[in-house]
XYZ file of C-alpha atoms in Angstrom:
621
model
C 0.000 0.000 0.000
C 1.270 3.492 -0.868
C 1.216 5.523 2.326
C 0.992 9.337 2.345
C 4.338 10.939 1.591
C 5.776 7.831 -0.087
C 6.477 7.360 -3.787
C 4.425 4.743 -5.606
C 5.991 1.286 -5.640
C 4.933 -1.867 -7.484
C 2.316 -3.559 -5.315
C 1.185 -7.152 -5.506
C -1.827 -8.945 -4.052
C -3.752 -5.684 -3.963
C -7.362 -5.142 -4.855
C -8.515 -2.077 -6.769
C -11.696 -0.018 -6.666
C -12.459 0.598 -10.323
C -15.534 2.668 -9.419
C -13.414 5.535 -7.980
C -10.675 7.925 -9.122
C -9.024 10.412 -6.765
C -7.327 13.392 -8.439
C -5.825 16.707 -7.334
C -5.979 19.711 -9.654
C -2.850 21.850 -9.445
C -1.992 25.036 -11.271
C -0.373 28.418 -10.879
C -2.488 31.412 -9.858
C -4.781 32.587 -12.685
C -4.087 29.658 -15.004
C -7.802 28.799 -15.106
C -8.020 25.947 -12.609
C -11.234 27.053 -10.889
C -12.896 27.849 -14.227
C -12.089 24.355 -15.525
C -13.492 22.809 -12.339
C -16.683 24.804 -13.003
C -16.948 23.100 -16.410
C -16.337 19.639 -14.913
C -19.065 20.163 -12.326
C -21.611 21.630 -14.732
C -21.085 19.084 -17.515
C -21.243 16.118 -15.140
C -24.817 17.194 -14.247
C -24.344 17.185 -10.473
C -26.602 20.258 -10.313
C -30.300 20.474 -11.103
C -31.161 21.995 -14.475
C -32.777 25.018 -12.789
C -30.195 25.352 -9.994
C -28.332 28.687 -10.053
C -24.617 27.976 -9.552
C -22.833 30.994 -11.076
C -19.125 31.082 -11.807
C -16.021 30.155 -9.749
C -18.174 27.610 -7.932
C -15.413 26.233 -5.714
C -14.277 29.665 -4.496
C -17.079 30.136 -1.971
C -14.984 32.109 0.516
C -15.542 35.886 0.200
C -11.796 36.576 0.263
C -11.200 34.055 -2.521
C -13.751 35.756 -4.748
C -12.404 39.231 -3.992
C -8.772 38.328 -4.659
C -9.457 35.869 -7.463
C -7.281 33.126 -5.957
C -7.884 29.800 -4.263
C -6.827 29.981 -0.607
C -8.252 26.815 0.942
C -8.035 23.292 -0.489
C -11.502 21.837 -1.081
C -13.145 18.551 -1.988
C -15.799 17.897 -4.576
C -16.862 14.891 -6.648
C -18.591 14.081 -9.932
C -19.853 10.846 -11.479
C -18.941 9.960 -15.063
C -19.945 6.697 -16.710
C -20.652 5.153 -13.327
C -17.249 6.098 -11.881
C -17.012 8.560 -9.016
C -14.211 11.091 -9.562
C -13.146 12.779 -6.325
C -11.594 16.166 -7.167
C -9.293 18.002 -4.753
C -8.993 21.692 -5.623
C -5.664 23.095 -4.384
C -4.324 26.676 -4.058
C -1.911 27.907 -6.710
C -0.034 30.445 -4.586
C 3.150 29.318 -2.817
C 2.167 31.154 0.385
C -0.619 28.575 0.796
C 1.575 25.573 0.031
C 0.645 24.082 3.410
C -2.829 23.508 1.985
C -1.279 21.504 -0.865
C 0.947 19.457 1.432
C -1.915 18.389 3.677
C -4.328 17.219 0.934
C -2.056 15.886 -1.821
C -1.861 12.509 -0.061
C -5.555 11.842 -0.720
C -5.042 11.616 -4.491
C -3.742 8.913 -6.840
C -3.274 11.266 -9.783
C -3.088 14.937 -10.619
C -4.195 17.336 -13.333
C -1.497 19.918 -14.018
C -2.953 23.008 -15.677
C -0.527 25.226 -17.568
C -1.413 28.525 -19.240
C -0.917 28.309 -23.015
C 0.810 31.693 -23.046
C 2.646 31.934 -19.691
C 3.794 28.313 -19.466
C 5.023 26.655 -16.244
C 5.641 29.157 -13.440
C 7.779 28.827 -10.274
C 4.831 27.944 -8.066
C 3.706 25.330 -10.595
C 7.101 23.741 -10.047
C 6.606 23.593 -6.267
C 3.157 21.982 -6.379
C 4.133 19.527 -9.141
C 7.206 18.488 -7.137
C 4.917 17.678 -4.194
C 2.621 15.637 -6.434
C 5.434 13.624 -8.037
C 7.070 13.069 -4.657
C 3.829 11.416 -3.541
C 3.819 9.182 -6.627
C 0.794 10.733 -8.329
C 0.118 9.885 -11.968
C 0.081 13.190 -13.919
C -2.139 14.451 -16.711
C -1.075 17.755 -18.326
C -3.772 20.157 -19.494
C -2.595 23.151 -21.507
C -5.339 25.675 -20.814
C -6.481 28.906 -22.488
C -5.609 27.696 -25.989
C -8.169 30.203 -27.293
C -5.890 33.133 -26.361
C -4.545 35.068 -29.327
C -0.965 34.988 -28.046
C -0.996 31.296 -27.074
C 2.312 29.497 -27.752
C 1.181 25.908 -27.338
C 4.193 24.057 -28.773
C 6.717 26.095 -26.792
C 4.734 25.695 -23.555
C 4.572 21.926 -24.092
C 8.370 21.800 -24.457
C 8.815 23.845 -21.277
C 6.451 21.512 -19.431
C 8.370 18.453 -20.600
C 11.604 20.078 -19.370
C 9.951 20.650 -15.991
C 9.001 16.974 -15.720
C 12.543 15.922 -16.646
C 13.782 18.039 -13.733
C 11.242 16.855 -11.139
C 10.223 13.278 -12.012
C 11.051 10.648 -9.402
C 10.428 7.659 -11.684
C 10.544 6.990 -15.423
C 6.801 6.318 -15.735
C 6.059 9.889 -14.580
C 7.600 11.133 -17.838
C 4.956 9.274 -19.837
C 2.024 11.618 -19.319
C -0.942 12.395 -21.566
C -1.397 15.986 -22.780
C -4.771 17.607 -23.391
C -5.660 21.082 -24.627
C -8.453 23.081 -23.036
C -10.395 26.290 -23.012
C -11.802 26.438 -19.513
C -13.779 29.564 -20.386
C -15.561 27.753 -23.232
C -15.770 24.489 -21.297
C -14.030 22.394 -23.971
C -11.109 19.940 -24.027
C -9.451 18.369 -27.091
C -6.719 15.782 -27.555
C -4.880 17.755 -30.253
C -4.480 21.517 -30.743
C -6.437 22.914 -33.675
C -9.415 20.615 -33.217
C -12.835 22.046 -32.404
C -13.898 21.055 -28.893
C -17.449 20.220 -27.845
C -17.200 19.539 -24.107
C -14.842 18.234 -21.401
C -15.545 14.540 -22.058
C -11.981 13.905 -23.414
C -10.660 14.921 -19.993
C -13.085 12.615 -18.200
C -12.105 9.750 -20.507
C -8.393 10.367 -19.929
C -8.931 10.395 -16.154
C -10.679 7.012 -16.295
C -7.992 5.565 -18.560
C -4.777 7.025 -17.119
C -5.392 7.731 -13.414
C -4.957 4.493 -11.424
C -7.859 3.379 -9.252
C -7.256 3.313 -5.486
C -5.320 0.321 -4.199
C -7.192 -1.466 -1.440
C -5.392 -3.207 1.383
C -7.345 -5.792 3.336
C -7.728 -5.213 7.051
C -9.654 -3.131 9.563
C -10.464 0.559 9.194
C -7.674 3.144 8.862
C -7.996 6.804 7.765
C -5.628 9.794 7.762
C -7.228 13.130 8.716
C -6.294 15.730 6.074
C -8.881 18.423 6.773
C -11.233 19.599 9.493
C -14.600 21.307 9.501
C -17.058 22.298 12.180
C -20.845 22.134 12.394
C -22.819 23.751 15.211
C -25.007 20.633 15.511
C -22.575 17.815 14.678
C -19.421 19.279 16.211
C -16.017 18.622 14.698
C -15.902 16.915 11.290
C -12.788 14.939 10.326
C -12.120 14.635 6.573
C -9.662 12.326 4.880
C -9.057 9.348 2.661
C -9.817 5.860 3.928
C -6.732 3.749 3.341
C -7.984 0.454 4.700
C -11.239 -1.228 5.711
C -14.701 0.279 6.081
C -16.441 2.638 8.476
C -20.095 3.081 9.365
C -22.174 4.992 11.894
C -21.833 3.716 15.489
C -18.504 1.973 14.769
C -15.985 2.094 17.597
C -12.667 3.707 16.596
C -9.517 5.103 18.152
C -7.873 8.417 17.285
C -4.058 8.289 17.327
C -2.525 11.714 17.949
C 0.941 13.132 17.311
C 2.134 11.876 20.697
C 0.995 8.326 19.896
C -1.735 8.366 22.542
C -4.988 6.659 21.605
C -8.461 7.975 22.451
C -11.616 5.915 21.929
C -14.727 7.286 20.196
C -17.882 6.162 18.426
C -18.560 7.345 14.880
C -21.811 9.343 14.766
C -22.283 9.911 11.023
C -20.428 9.230 7.774
C -20.465 11.481 4.692
C -18.982 11.403 1.208
C -18.880 14.146 -1.436
C -20.996 14.765 -4.532
C -20.847 18.124 -6.255
C -20.639 20.800 -3.569
C -22.566 18.755 -1.033
C -21.581 16.372 1.731
C -23.925 13.426 1.341
C -24.808 11.292 4.369
C -24.183 7.591 3.707
C -24.565 4.378 5.670
C -20.845 3.688 5.382
C -17.677 4.273 3.367
C -14.782 2.027 2.397
C -11.145 2.130 1.398
C -10.493 4.495 -1.498
C -13.285 6.887 -0.502
C -12.676 10.460 0.613
C -15.015 10.645 3.572
C -16.035 12.885 6.453
C -16.906 11.461 9.869
C -18.368 13.009 13.023
C -18.337 12.006 16.674
C -14.589 12.491 17.213
C -13.622 15.506 19.309
C -10.168 17.016 19.669
C -8.893 15.474 16.420
C -6.077 17.276 14.552
C -4.928 17.236 10.945
C -2.393 14.426 10.587
C -4.077 12.184 13.190
C -5.034 8.624 12.250
C -8.512 7.257 12.923
C -8.400 3.474 13.045
C -10.196 0.377 14.205
C -9.386 -0.638 17.805
C -8.691 -4.135 16.433
C -5.578 -2.849 14.631
C -4.728 0.695 15.774
C -1.820 1.567 13.480
C -0.832 5.179 12.828
C -0.192 6.382 9.291
C 2.821 8.680 8.647
C 1.922 12.227 9.638
C 1.679 14.974 7.048
C 5.038 16.661 6.455
C 4.791 20.446 6.089
C 7.655 22.768 5.174
C 9.041 25.426 7.482
C 7.683 29.013 7.616
C 9.921 31.784 6.263
C 8.350 35.020 7.581
C 7.350 36.111 11.086
C 5.520 39.033 12.681
C 3.942 39.813 16.042
C 0.215 40.002 16.800
C -0.666 41.944 19.931
C -3.597 43.389 21.814
C -4.510 46.827 20.469
C -2.810 49.456 22.672
C -3.829 52.611 20.801
C -5.961 55.336 22.456
C -8.868 54.216 20.239
C -8.659 50.573 21.383
C -11.887 48.730 22.123
C -14.181 51.046 20.152
C -14.620 49.089 16.927
C -13.972 45.377 17.572
C -16.039 42.725 19.328
C -12.959 40.707 20.348
C -10.080 42.734 21.718
C -8.778 41.009 24.873
C -5.617 38.922 25.267
C -7.640 35.790 25.988
C -9.793 36.184 22.874
C -6.795 36.893 20.653
C -4.862 33.938 22.059
C -7.786 31.523 21.614
C -8.327 32.625 18.018
C -4.655 32.293 17.024
C -4.239 28.848 18.571
C -7.519 27.716 17.009
C -6.084 28.656 13.610
C -3.358 26.039 14.125
C -5.981 23.283 13.890
C -6.456 23.835 10.155
C -3.538 26.048 9.061
C -0.669 23.553 9.153
C 2.064 25.869 7.869
C 1.371 28.466 10.575
C 3.280 28.642 13.871
C 2.180 30.523 17.004
C 4.500 31.215 19.933
C 4.095 33.097 23.194
C 6.537 35.952 23.825
C 7.919 37.640 26.920
C 4.883 39.918 26.834
C 1.569 38.185 27.723
C -0.267 40.474 25.281
C 1.923 39.720 22.241
C 2.296 36.550 20.127
C 4.899 35.637 17.514
C 3.264 34.333 14.319
C 5.246 32.534 11.613
C 3.994 31.786 8.104
C 4.980 30.986 4.528
C 4.949 34.567 3.276
C 3.427 38.027 3.550
C 0.228 37.000 1.748
C -0.216 33.979 4.008
C -0.141 36.225 7.090
C -2.154 39.013 5.425
C -5.014 36.603 4.690
C -5.056 35.555 8.361
C -5.148 39.221 9.439
C -7.973 40.052 7.034
C -9.963 36.968 8.069
C -9.675 37.857 11.759
C -10.564 41.489 11.058
C -13.778 40.431 9.316
C -14.627 38.153 12.224
C -14.634 41.170 14.551
C -11.137 41.003 16.055
C -9.165 44.113 16.947
C -5.375 43.884 17.323
C -2.036 45.310 16.186
C 0.706 43.723 14.073
C 4.366 44.477 13.430
C 6.404 44.593 10.233
C 7.117 41.111 8.773
C 10.692 39.855 9.055
C 12.493 36.922 7.446
C 13.169 33.954 9.743
C 16.861 33.186 10.070
C 18.554 30.110 11.550
C 22.061 29.055 12.509
C 23.566 26.069 10.627
C 27.070 24.852 11.530
C 27.774 28.130 13.270
C 26.731 30.264 10.280
C 23.723 32.574 10.190
C 21.448 31.465 7.331
C 18.484 33.264 5.783
C 15.685 32.117 3.437
C 16.145 32.872 -0.252
C 13.370 32.789 -2.849
C 13.197 32.439 -6.606
C 11.573 35.554 -8.057
C 10.199 35.603 -11.594
C 8.933 38.751 -13.277
C 7.033 39.148 -16.540
C 6.572 42.719 -17.713
C 7.087 45.127 -20.598
C 10.637 45.886 -21.690
C 10.240 49.598 -20.916
C 10.147 48.854 -17.160
C 13.474 46.970 -17.001
C 15.389 50.075 -15.952
C 13.161 51.055 -13.030
C 12.927 47.444 -11.825
C 16.689 46.996 -11.978
C 17.127 50.135 -9.879
C 14.535 48.946 -7.330
C 16.066 45.481 -7.013
C 19.693 46.633 -6.862
C 19.237 47.575 -3.185
C 17.584 44.255 -2.315
C 20.574 41.916 -2.740
C 19.239 40.067 -5.798
C 21.095 37.808 -8.229
C 19.941 37.719 -11.842
C 19.581 34.091 -12.957
C 17.892 34.334 -16.347
C 16.531 36.935 -18.749
C 14.482 36.367 -21.889
C 13.343 39.177 -24.161
C 10.316 38.637 -26.383
C 10.185 41.948 -28.188
C 7.862 44.124 -26.107
C 7.792 41.681 -23.160
C 10.614 40.449 -20.956
C 10.929 37.557 -18.501
C 13.356 37.976 -15.591
C 14.380 35.412 -12.983
C 16.212 36.312 -9.769
C 17.293 34.805 -6.498
C 16.411 37.212 -3.705
C 16.516 36.999 0.107
C 13.044 36.847 1.652
C 13.821 40.057 3.554
C 14.359 41.790 0.205
C 10.847 40.854 -0.917
C 9.167 42.531 2.048
C 7.595 45.704 0.732
C 8.521 44.935 -2.884
C 5.161 43.717 -4.205
C 3.278 47.003 -3.871
C 6.274 48.975 -5.185
C 6.466 46.580 -8.143
C 2.810 47.089 -9.066
C 3.264 50.860 -8.904
C 6.499 50.850 -10.940
C 5.036 48.663 -13.714
C 1.680 50.483 -13.692
C -0.149 47.208 -13.351
C 1.539 45.737 -16.446
C 3.723 43.239 -14.596
C 3.347 39.815 -13.004
C 5.664 38.660 -10.229
C 5.843 35.246 -8.603
C 8.008 33.802 -5.877
C 8.773 30.391 -4.447
C 10.998 29.303 -1.592
C 14.435 28.320 -2.921
C 16.430 27.407 0.188
C 18.673 28.821 2.903
C 21.906 30.680 2.151
C 24.432 32.586 4.304
C 23.187 35.921 5.621
C 23.884 38.718 3.139
C 23.460 41.644 5.543
C 20.667 44.116 6.125
C 18.627 45.568 3.277
C 18.726 49.355 3.272
C 15.309 50.962 3.643
C 14.203 53.006 0.641
C 11.049 54.403 2.210
C 10.651 58.114 2.926
C 9.791 59.472 6.354
C 6.229 59.762 7.604
C 3.920 62.489 8.864
C 3.036 61.741 12.496
C 0.092 63.330 14.291
C 1.305 65.511 17.170
C -2.107 66.122 18.770
C -5.224 63.993 19.324
C -8.601 65.009 17.958
C -10.471 65.179 14.693
C -8.621 65.989 11.477
C -9.826 69.159 9.780
C -9.264 70.624 6.330
C -6.953 73.427 7.418
C -4.609 71.106 9.322
C -4.555 68.553 6.489
C -3.838 71.290 3.968
C -0.759 72.295 5.981
C 0.318 68.655 6.214
C 0.003 68.258 2.432
C 2.651 70.949 2.101
C 5.056 68.343 3.516
C 3.855 65.260 1.636
C 0.879 62.998 0.879
C -1.783 62.288 3.510
C -3.572 59.010 4.316
C -6.693 60.427 5.986
C -9.549 62.806 5.176
C -11.285 65.528 7.219
C -13.356 64.170 10.097
C -11.024 61.237 10.825
C -10.253 60.635 14.497
C -6.503 60.716 15.145
C -4.262 60.308 18.183
C -0.733 61.383 18.987
C 1.734 59.047 17.296
C -0.671 57.983 14.528
C 0.843 58.076 11.025
C -1.274 60.372 8.863
C 0.870 60.602 5.725
C 4.231 60.142 4.033
C 6.908 62.811 3.902
C 8.730 63.810 0.738
C 12.017 63.581 2.685
C 13.673 60.777 4.694
C 12.885 62.253 8.120
C 9.717 61.763 10.163
C 7.848 65.012 10.862
C 5.251 65.743 13.555
C 2.215 67.591 12.163
C -0.982 68.842 13.774
C -3.801 67.831 11.429
C -6.380 68.967 14.025
C -5.213 72.578 13.891
C -7.788 75.111 12.766
C -7.351 78.555 11.251
C -7.325 81.358 13.786
C -10.287 83.694 13.502
C -9.708 87.469 13.364
C -11.857 90.553 12.898
C -10.073 91.317 9.634
C -11.718 89.659 6.660
C -9.344 88.183 4.120
C -10.035 88.733 0.450
C -9.655 84.970 -0.044
C -11.700 83.815 2.972
C -14.565 82.599 0.821
C -12.356 80.401 -1.323
C -12.678 76.759 -0.230
C -9.488 74.840 0.494
C -9.118 71.977 -1.975
C -7.248 68.965 -0.629
C -5.442 66.347 -2.638
C -7.411 63.072 -2.245
C -5.842 60.879 0.457
C -3.707 57.867 -0.430
C -5.614 54.687 0.466
C -3.407 51.754 1.441
C -4.763 48.220 1.258
C -3.948 45.811 4.077
C -1.090 44.238 2.094
C 0.277 47.669 1.145
C 0.093 48.853 4.760
C 1.976 45.753 5.976
C 4.657 46.429 3.357
C 4.801 50.125 4.224
C 5.493 50.111 7.969
C 9.023 50.152 9.420
C 10.386 48.264 12.419
C 9.507 51.125 14.801
C 5.890 51.163 13.629
C 2.760 49.053 14.039
C -0.412 48.428 12.074
C -3.630 48.790 14.059
C -6.286 46.480 12.602
C -10.004 46.725 13.463
C -13.179 45.607 11.670
C -13.732 49.203 10.512
C -10.273 50.723 10.023
C -6.603 50.085 9.335
C -4.382 52.648 11.038
C -0.621 53.078 10.924
C 1.109 54.234 14.104
C 4.454 54.537 15.829
C 5.268 51.956 18.512
C 6.153 54.864 20.826
C 3.276 57.294 20.570
C 4.680 60.498 22.044
C 7.390 62.630 20.507
C 9.282 62.682 23.832
C 9.378 58.874 23.976
C 10.687 58.639 20.420
C 13.404 61.240 21.043
C 14.576 59.424 24.187
C 14.630 56.113 22.309
C 16.682 57.642 19.490
C 19.135 59.164 21.941
C 19.529 55.829 23.771
C 20.194 54.034 20.478
C 22.906 56.545 19.561
C 24.580 56.185 22.940
C 24.521 52.396 22.536
C 26.328 52.673 19.189
C 29.215 54.681 20.663
């Protein structure tokens, strides 16, 4: 039997379930994976004819729809010619690679989607490497062949080169290739043919993806996902590797420490379409959900008490970025959030560990502050935004790369950065990256467009994404993937200007903001509540400047000839959550509430900041 995390090996005396196929769909961000899944679901008739389903069916999370990316791995299933095809939808962004690592073990094969114009991307490489490491049988689907600038033959060659680099066995190099237009809902076996539907993909899945191997013996299942229902309690989801399970069966849950806890299964579910369907029982090869087991964690094994053997736990890579989450300490704390205490923040962060395997939470010397480690800025930003929408109020620090000491040497994480943009932006990008300790690895010029590949320390990426989008005017695509650890290259010099810091508390008014705009750009508008130490704008010079945005114009008995002319302010700069996280420096914090995102200094008063600066200078002498 092929256990999770092991490469496929020739197996004898095994039974097979020919009525099931388990596949994972993997692709880079925006290569059309979710759109193709829409076509598979709709054309397999799992929905009623009059059922409204819309588009991007699998992206049901509000954040996923807003950002246009898959964040959470999800299960669905369709039936084609009497065979149930379990489909595992995986994220395409490397920051959510923990989602891939925890669910990839449930599949026997994978569909690799590659954009017909962009070709394989760095994050495609990461997810495919995970799939091949687990011995999955691949099917390549070159998607978006209807694009005018599609380069199908070249993309196929690049994909074959990628397999040559990553394959763990010779049979993984023998993969079928299909050509699709997810938008039109068609798949063909050869480019140039007119497609009718996605049936060629279904047929290839039945023919090429191996059915689950069934080992005889009592029940054994690895928990790969968790859900919660207010009536049923905790729901454990995973693939059954051995035996059968039914309601009221006695089982044991084997945790990370090897301890066994006894439970009774309450209900058993399998998947069809977007629904969990209650069934009398499930058997080996099924992806099932069971209830009645409390305190279960991802990676635990649920097994029969007759043969309580633990499966290998899910192996998840190390985080590369860390930041602190703390109780909101600003003068406006407690006004906008429903959950703002240390206990509530602690409970929420540790609860996140139950499903977010690549996250780490640690207590610090301060009882009100927690150290959070994740795969990247976006990984942590999604957690912050999710908590904000749930009603939490807290403050976070600037992200920093996680270093470690190996053989007495300080090592730091390095990432592979790929950029696709117009040739006219090469100069400005080269200037931006020159201060971030990058190494140019490859450069390809395609007339108006250019493809650049770098190796860059993770610390050099912090704050780069928003600057990149601004520099390329939205005409660039950047992608990163963890490369490895290398010796520390030194600090990255900050390129950010100074900030405008409120010197007085109160309500911002037009006159005060107009004076502040003589020094730089402002982040707030008239009527905004401010406090001393709150960052209200960015200076045009490197130094921080204290400004009084609550200051009004003094009234006199002498009427000015221009008194009736309204002051016109420049519209404030609005920073998104990701931009704000990138923007802040080490001596600053981001205050996050359900209603507002505020930037502030760690030390709120000017006197405190001056004393801190003086102490730092004395320490350097």
